[in-house]
mmCIF file of C-alpha atoms in Angstrom:
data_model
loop_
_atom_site.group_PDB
_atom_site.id
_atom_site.type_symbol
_atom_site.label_atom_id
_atom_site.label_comp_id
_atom_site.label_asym_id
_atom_site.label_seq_id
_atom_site.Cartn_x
_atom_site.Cartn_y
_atom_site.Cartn_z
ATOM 1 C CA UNK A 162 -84.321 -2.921 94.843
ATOM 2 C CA UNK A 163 -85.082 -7.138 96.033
ATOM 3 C CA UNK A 164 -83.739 -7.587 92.273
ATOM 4 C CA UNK A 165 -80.800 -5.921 92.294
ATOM 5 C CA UNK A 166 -80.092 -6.937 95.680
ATOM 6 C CA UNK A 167 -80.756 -10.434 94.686
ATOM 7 C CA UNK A 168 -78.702 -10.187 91.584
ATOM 8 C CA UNK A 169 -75.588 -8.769 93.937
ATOM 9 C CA UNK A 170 -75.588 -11.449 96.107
ATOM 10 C CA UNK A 171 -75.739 -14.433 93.329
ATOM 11 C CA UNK A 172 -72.787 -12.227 91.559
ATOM 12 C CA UNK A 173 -70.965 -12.083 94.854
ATOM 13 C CA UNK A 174 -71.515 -15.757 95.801
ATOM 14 C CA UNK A 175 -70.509 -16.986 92.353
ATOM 15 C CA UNK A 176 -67.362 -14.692 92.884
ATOM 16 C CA UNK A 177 -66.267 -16.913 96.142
ATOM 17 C CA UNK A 178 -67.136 -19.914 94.674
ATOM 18 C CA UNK A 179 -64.813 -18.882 92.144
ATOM 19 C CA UNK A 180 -62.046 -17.553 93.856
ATOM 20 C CA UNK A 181 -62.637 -20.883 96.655
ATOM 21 C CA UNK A 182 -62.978 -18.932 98.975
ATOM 22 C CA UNK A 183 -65.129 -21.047 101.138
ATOM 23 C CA UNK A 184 -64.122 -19.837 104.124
ATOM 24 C CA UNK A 185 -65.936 -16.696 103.991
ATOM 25 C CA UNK A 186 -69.187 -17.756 102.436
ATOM 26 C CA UNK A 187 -71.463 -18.002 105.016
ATOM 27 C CA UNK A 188 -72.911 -14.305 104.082
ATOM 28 C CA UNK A 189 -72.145 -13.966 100.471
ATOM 29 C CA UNK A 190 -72.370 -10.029 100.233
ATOM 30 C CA UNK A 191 -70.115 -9.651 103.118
ATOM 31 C CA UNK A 192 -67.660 -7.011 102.872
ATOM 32 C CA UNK A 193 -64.847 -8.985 103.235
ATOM 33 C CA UNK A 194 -65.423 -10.831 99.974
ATOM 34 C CA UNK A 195 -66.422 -7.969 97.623
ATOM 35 C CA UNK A 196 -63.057 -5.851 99.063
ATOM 36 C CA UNK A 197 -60.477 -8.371 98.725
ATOM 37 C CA UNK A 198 -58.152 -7.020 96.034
ATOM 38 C CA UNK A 199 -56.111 -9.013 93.453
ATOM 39 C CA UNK A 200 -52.747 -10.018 94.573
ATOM 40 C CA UNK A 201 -50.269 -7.270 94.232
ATOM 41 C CA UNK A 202 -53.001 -4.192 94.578
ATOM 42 C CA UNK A 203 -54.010 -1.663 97.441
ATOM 43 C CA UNK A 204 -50.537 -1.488 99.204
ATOM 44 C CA UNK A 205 -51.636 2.498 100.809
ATOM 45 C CA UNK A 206 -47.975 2.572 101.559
ATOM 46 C CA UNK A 207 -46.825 2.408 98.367
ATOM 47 C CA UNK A 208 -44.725 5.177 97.096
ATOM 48 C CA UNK A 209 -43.964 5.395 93.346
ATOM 49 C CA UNK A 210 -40.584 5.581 92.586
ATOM 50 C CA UNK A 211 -38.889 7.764 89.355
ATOM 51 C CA UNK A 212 -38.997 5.287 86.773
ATOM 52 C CA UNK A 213 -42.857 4.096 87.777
ATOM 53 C CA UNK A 214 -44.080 7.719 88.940
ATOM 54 C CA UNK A 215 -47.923 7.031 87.990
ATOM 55 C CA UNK A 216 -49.557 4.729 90.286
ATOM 56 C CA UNK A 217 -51.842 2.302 88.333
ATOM 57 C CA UNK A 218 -55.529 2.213 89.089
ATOM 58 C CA UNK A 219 -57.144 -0.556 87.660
ATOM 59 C CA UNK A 220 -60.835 -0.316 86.706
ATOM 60 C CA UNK A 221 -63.048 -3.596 86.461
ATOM 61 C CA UNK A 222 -65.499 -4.469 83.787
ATOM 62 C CA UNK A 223 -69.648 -4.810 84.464
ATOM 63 C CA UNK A 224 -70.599 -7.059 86.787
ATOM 64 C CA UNK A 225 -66.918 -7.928 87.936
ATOM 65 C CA UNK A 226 -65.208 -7.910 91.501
ATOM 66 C CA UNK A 227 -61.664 -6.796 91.159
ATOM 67 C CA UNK A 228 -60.072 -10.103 92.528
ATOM 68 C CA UNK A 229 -61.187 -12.119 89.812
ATOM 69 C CA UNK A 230 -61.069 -9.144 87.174
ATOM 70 C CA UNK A 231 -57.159 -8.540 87.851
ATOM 71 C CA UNK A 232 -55.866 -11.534 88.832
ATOM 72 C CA UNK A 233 -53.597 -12.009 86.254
ATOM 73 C CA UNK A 234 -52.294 -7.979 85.033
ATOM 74 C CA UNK A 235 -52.014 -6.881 89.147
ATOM 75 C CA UNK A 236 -49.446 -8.826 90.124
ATOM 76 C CA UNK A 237 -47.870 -8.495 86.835
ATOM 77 C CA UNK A 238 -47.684 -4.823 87.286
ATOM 78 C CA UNK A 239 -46.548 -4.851 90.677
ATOM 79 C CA UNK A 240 -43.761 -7.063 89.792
ATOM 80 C CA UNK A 241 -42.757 -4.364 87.322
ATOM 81 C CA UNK A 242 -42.493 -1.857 89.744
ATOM 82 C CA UNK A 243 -45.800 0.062 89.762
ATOM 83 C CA UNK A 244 -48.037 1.043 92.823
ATOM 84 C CA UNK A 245 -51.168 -0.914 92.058
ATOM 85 C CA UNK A 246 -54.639 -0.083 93.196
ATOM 86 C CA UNK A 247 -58.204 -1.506 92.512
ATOM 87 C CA UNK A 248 -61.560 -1.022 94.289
ATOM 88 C CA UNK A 249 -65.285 -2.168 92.903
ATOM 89 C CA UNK A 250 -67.592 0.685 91.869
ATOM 90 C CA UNK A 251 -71.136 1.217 90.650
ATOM 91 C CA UNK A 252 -72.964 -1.724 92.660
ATOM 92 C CA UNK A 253 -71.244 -4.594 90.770
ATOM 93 C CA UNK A 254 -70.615 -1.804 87.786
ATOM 94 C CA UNK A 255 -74.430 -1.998 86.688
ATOM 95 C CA UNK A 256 -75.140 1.760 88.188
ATOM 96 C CA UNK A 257 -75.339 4.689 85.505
ATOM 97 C CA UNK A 258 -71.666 5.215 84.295
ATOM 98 C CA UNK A 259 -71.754 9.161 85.037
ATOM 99 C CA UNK A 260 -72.186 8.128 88.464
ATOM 100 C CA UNK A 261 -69.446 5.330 88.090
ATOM 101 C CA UNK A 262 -66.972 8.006 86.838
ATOM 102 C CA UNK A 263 -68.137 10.393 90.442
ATOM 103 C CA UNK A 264 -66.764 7.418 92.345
ATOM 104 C CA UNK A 265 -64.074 6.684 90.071
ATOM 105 C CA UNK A 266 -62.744 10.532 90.593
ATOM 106 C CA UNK A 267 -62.855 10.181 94.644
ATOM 107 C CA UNK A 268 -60.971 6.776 93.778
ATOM 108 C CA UNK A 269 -58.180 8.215 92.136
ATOM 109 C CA UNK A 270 -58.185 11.190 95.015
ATOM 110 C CA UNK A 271 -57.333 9.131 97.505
ATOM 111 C CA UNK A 272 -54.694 7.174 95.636
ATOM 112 C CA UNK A 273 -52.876 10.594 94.471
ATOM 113 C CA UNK A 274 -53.225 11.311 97.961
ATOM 114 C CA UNK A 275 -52.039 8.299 99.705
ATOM 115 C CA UNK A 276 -48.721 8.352 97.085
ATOM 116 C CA UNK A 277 -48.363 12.124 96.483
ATOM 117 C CA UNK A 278 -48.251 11.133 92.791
ATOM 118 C CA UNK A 279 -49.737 14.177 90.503
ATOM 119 C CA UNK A 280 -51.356 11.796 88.003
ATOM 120 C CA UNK A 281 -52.144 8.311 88.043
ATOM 121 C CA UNK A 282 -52.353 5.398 85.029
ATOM 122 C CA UNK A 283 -55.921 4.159 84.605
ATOM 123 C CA UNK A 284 -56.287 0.370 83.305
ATOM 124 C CA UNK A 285 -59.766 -0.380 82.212
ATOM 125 C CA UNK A 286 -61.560 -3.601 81.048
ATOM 126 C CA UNK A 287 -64.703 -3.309 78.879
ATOM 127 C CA UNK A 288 -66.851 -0.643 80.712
ATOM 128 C CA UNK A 289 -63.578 0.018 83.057
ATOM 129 C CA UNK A 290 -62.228 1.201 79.894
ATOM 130 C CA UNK A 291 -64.612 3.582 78.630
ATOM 131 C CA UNK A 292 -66.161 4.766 81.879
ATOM 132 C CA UNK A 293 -62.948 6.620 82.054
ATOM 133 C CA UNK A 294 -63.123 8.361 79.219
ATOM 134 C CA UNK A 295 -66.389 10.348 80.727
ATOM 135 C CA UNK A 296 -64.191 11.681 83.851
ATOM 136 C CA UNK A 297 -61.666 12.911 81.897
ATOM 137 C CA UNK A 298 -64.345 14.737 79.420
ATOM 138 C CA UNK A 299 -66.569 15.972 81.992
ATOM 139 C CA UNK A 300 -65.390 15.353 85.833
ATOM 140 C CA UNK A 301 -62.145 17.232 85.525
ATOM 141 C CA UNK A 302 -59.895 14.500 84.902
ATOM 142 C CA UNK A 303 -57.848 15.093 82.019
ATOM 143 C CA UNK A 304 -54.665 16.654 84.232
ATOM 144 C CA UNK A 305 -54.900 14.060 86.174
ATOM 145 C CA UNK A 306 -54.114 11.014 83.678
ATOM 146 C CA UNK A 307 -51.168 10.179 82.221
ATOM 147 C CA UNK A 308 -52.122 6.686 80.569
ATOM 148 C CA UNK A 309 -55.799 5.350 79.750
ATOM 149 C CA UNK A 310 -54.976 2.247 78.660
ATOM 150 C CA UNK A 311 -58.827 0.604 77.425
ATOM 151 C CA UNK A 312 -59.128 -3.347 77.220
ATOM 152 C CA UNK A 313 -61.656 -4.468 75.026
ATOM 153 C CA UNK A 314 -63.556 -1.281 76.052
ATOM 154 C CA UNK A 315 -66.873 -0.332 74.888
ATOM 155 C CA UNK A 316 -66.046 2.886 73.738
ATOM 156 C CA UNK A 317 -68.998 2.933 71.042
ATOM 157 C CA UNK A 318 -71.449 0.997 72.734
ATOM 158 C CA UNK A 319 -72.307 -2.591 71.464
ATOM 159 C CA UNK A 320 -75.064 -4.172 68.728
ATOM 160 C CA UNK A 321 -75.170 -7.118 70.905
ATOM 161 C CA UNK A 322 -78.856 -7.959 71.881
ATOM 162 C CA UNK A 323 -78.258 -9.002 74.782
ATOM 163 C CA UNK A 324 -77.452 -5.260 76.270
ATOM 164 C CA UNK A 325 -81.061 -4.493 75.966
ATOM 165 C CA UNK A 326 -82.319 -7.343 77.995
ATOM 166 C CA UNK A 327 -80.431 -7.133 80.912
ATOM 167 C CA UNK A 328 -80.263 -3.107 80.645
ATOM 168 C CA UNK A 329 -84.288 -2.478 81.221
ATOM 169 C CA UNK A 330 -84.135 -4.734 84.703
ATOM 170 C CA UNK A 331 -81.028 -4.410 87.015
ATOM 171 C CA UNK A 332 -78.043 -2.602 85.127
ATOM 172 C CA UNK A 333 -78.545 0.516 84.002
ATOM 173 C CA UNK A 334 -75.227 0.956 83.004
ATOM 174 C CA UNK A 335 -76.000 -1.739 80.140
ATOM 175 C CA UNK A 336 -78.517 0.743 78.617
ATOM 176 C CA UNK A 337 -75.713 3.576 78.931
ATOM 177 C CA UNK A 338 -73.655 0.818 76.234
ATOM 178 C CA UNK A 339 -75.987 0.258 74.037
ATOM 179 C CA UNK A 340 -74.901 1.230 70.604
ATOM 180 C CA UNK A 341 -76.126 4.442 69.703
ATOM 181 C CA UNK A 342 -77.310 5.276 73.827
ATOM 182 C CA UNK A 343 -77.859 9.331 74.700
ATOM 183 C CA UNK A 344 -75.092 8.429 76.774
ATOM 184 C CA UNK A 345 -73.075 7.311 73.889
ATOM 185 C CA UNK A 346 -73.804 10.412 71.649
ATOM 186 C CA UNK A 347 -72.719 12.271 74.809
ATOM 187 C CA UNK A 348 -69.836 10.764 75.113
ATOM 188 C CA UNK A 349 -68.608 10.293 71.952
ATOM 189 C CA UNK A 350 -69.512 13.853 70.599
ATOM 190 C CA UNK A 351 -66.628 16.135 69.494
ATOM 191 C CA UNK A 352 -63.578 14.563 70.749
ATOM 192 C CA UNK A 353 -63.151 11.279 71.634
ATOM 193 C CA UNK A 354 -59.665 11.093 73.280
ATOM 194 C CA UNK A 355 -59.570 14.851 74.680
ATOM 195 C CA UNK A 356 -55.918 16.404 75.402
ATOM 196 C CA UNK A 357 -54.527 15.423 78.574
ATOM 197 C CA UNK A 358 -54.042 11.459 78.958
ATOM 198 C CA UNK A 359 -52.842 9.247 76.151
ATOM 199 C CA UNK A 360 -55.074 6.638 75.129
ATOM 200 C CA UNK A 361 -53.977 2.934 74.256
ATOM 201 C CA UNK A 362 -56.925 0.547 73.308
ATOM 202 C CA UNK A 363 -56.437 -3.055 72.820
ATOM 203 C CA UNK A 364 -59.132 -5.242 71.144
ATOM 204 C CA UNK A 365 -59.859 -8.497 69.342
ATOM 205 C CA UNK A 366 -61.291 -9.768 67.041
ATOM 206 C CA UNK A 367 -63.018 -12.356 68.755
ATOM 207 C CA UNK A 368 -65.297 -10.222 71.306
ATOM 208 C CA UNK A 369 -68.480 -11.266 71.551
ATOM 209 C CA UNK A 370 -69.758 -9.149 74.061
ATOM 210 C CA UNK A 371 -68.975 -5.419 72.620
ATOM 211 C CA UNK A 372 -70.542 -5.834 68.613
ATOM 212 C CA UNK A 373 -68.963 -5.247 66.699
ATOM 213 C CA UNK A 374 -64.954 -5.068 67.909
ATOM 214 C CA UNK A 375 -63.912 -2.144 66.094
ATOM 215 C CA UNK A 376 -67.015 -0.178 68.304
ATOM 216 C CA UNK A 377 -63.342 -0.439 70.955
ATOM 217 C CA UNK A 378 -61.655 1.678 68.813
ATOM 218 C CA UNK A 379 -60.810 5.298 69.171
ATOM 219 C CA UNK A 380 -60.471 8.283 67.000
ATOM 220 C CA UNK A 381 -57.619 10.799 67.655
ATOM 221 C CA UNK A 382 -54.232 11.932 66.477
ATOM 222 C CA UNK A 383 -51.643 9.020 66.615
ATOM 223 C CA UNK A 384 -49.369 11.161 69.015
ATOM 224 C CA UNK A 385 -51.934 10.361 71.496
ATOM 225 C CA UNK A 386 -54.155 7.202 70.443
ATOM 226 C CA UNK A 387 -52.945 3.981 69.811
ATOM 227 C CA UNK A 388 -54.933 1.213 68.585
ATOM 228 C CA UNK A 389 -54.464 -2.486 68.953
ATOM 229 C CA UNK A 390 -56.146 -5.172 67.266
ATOM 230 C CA UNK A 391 -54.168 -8.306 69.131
ATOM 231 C CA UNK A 392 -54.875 -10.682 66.115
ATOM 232 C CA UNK A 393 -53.019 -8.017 63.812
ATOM 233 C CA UNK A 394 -49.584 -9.449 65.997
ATOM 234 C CA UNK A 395 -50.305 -12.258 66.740
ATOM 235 C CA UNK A 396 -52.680 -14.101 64.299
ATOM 236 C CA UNK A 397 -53.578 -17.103 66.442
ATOM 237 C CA UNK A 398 -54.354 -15.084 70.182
ATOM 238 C CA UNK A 399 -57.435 -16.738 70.972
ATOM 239 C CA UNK A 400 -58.332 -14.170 73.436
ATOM 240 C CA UNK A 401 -62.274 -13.238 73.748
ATOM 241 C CA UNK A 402 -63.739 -10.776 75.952
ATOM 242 C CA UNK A 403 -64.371 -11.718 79.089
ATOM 243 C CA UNK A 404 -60.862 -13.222 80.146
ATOM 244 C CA UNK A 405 -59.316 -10.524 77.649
ATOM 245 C CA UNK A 406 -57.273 -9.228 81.210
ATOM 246 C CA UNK A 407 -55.815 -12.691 81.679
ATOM 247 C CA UNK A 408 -53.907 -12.707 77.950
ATOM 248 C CA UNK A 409 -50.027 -12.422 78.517
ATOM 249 C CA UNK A 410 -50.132 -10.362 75.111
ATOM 250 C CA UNK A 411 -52.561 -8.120 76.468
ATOM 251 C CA UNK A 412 -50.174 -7.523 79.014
ATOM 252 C CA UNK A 413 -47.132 -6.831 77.085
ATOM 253 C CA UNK A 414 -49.569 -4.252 75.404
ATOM 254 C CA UNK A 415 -50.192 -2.703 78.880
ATOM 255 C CA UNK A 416 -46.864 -2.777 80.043
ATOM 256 C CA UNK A 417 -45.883 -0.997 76.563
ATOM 257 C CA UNK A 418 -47.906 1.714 76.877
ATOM 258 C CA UNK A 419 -47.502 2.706 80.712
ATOM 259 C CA UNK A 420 -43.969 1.991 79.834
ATOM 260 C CA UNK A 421 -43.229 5.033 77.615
ATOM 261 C CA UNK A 422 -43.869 8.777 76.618
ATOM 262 C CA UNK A 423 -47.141 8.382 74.550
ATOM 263 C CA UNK A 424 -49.595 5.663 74.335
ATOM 264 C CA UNK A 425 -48.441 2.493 72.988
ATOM 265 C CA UNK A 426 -46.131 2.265 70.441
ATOM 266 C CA UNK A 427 -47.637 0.787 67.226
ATOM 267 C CA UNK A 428 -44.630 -1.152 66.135
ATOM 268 C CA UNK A 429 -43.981 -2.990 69.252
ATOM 269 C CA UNK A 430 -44.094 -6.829 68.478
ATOM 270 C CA UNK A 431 -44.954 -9.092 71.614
ATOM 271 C CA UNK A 432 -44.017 -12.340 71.911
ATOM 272 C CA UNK A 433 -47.204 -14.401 70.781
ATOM 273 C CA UNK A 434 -49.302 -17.004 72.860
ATOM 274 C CA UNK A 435 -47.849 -20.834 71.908
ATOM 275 C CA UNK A 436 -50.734 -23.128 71.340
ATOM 276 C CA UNK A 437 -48.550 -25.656 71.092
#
């Protein structure tokens, strides 16, 4: 328990350091640090309208506070019209993920409730778009999602050595991605993108973190699974994993998908990154 406390509070003083907000350092795990959400996110007032009926929950990545995670895609998605919600799960996301997925089902209560919407988008980076996939399977979620949309997600676990290391010690939820986990059999077994949401995955080429890429990468019928390699549209994206939620292509991706009947459409052509 010291460890994992310890860990939180380097994770959440590295987080205001980031964000400079120096202001409110003085206790590093306070409250009002972990809670603040990115700009354009956790408006409880918001009512979706008829051409943005699904509020948009967006679901961080391990070890990530939603400020930093979203910065970018929330106010994007605001600006286009959707209700935008975030909240941090899963003590810094390192808790087992069948337990993340519990708090992620009370999450998306309370935003159905708050905006009287019937189903909500979910927007997921790395574990925040896989841990999804286990409420839908197994917590009742799967009339309750419209859009999963999965960023660089870790939908088959990863090879990367580095898992196992920090899995045995503070983050359980690090063992649940290792490649070839019980909880990966689990969740993988039968169907992978069961009927109810539709399922848009968007990965590169250049993640380092789930190994290899293609372990993002979903099987299901094409009316209802989309994927997205970004370097198949746009050769030179330079996008990697951990800022994969701060690419304007990814977002053109996300805005695709939320933005139509179906996931993503496979044909859509963004307009690429200049490097220039």
């Amino acid at each position: 328990m010291r460890l994992r406390r310890t860990v939180r509070l380097l994770l959440a003083a590295a987080a205001t350091a980031a964000l400079g907000l120096t202001g409110l350092a003085a206790s590093p795990a306070s409250a009002s640090v972990l809670d603040i959400p990115p700009k354009g996110a956790n408006d409880w007032s918001c009512k979706p309208d008829s051409a943005h009926p699904e509020p948009v929950v967006l679901v961080n990545g391990t070890f990530k506070l939603m400020a930093e995670n979203w910065s970018a895609l929330s106010p994007k998605l605001k600006e286009a019209g959707y209700c935008v919600f975030a909240f941090n799960y899963g003590n810094m996301e390192t808790a087992p993920i069948p337990q993340a997925a519990a708090e992620l089902r009370d999450f998306v209560e309370a935003v159905r409730g708050a905006t009287g919407a019937k189903k909500v988008d979910l927007v997921g980076h790395s574990q925040g778009g896989m841990m999804p996939r286990y409420y839908v399977k197994f917590l009742g979620g799967a009339d309750k999602v419209d859009d999963l949309v999965g960023i660089v997600p870790s939908n088959h676990g990863t090879k990367n050595p580095l898992a196992v290391a920090a899995g045995w010690t503070i983050c359980p939820s690090c063992v649940d991605q290792q490649w070839g986990s019980d909880f990966m059999k689990k969740l993988n077994a039968g169907e992978e993108a069961p009927a109810g949401p539709d399922y848009t995955v968007i990965s590169t080429r250049y993640d380092e973190v789930v190994v290899p890429y293609t372990s993002a990468l979903l099987n299901g019928p094409a009316e209802r699974v989309t994927n997205v390699v970004l370097q198949d549209k746009c050769k030179l994206d330079p996008f990697m994993h951990d800022q994969a939620t701060k690419d304007p292509v990814v977002a053109q991706w996300v805005l695709n998908a939320l933005g139509r009947k179906g996931p993503a459409d496979p044909a859509f052509q963004p307009t690429c990154i200049s490097l220039g």
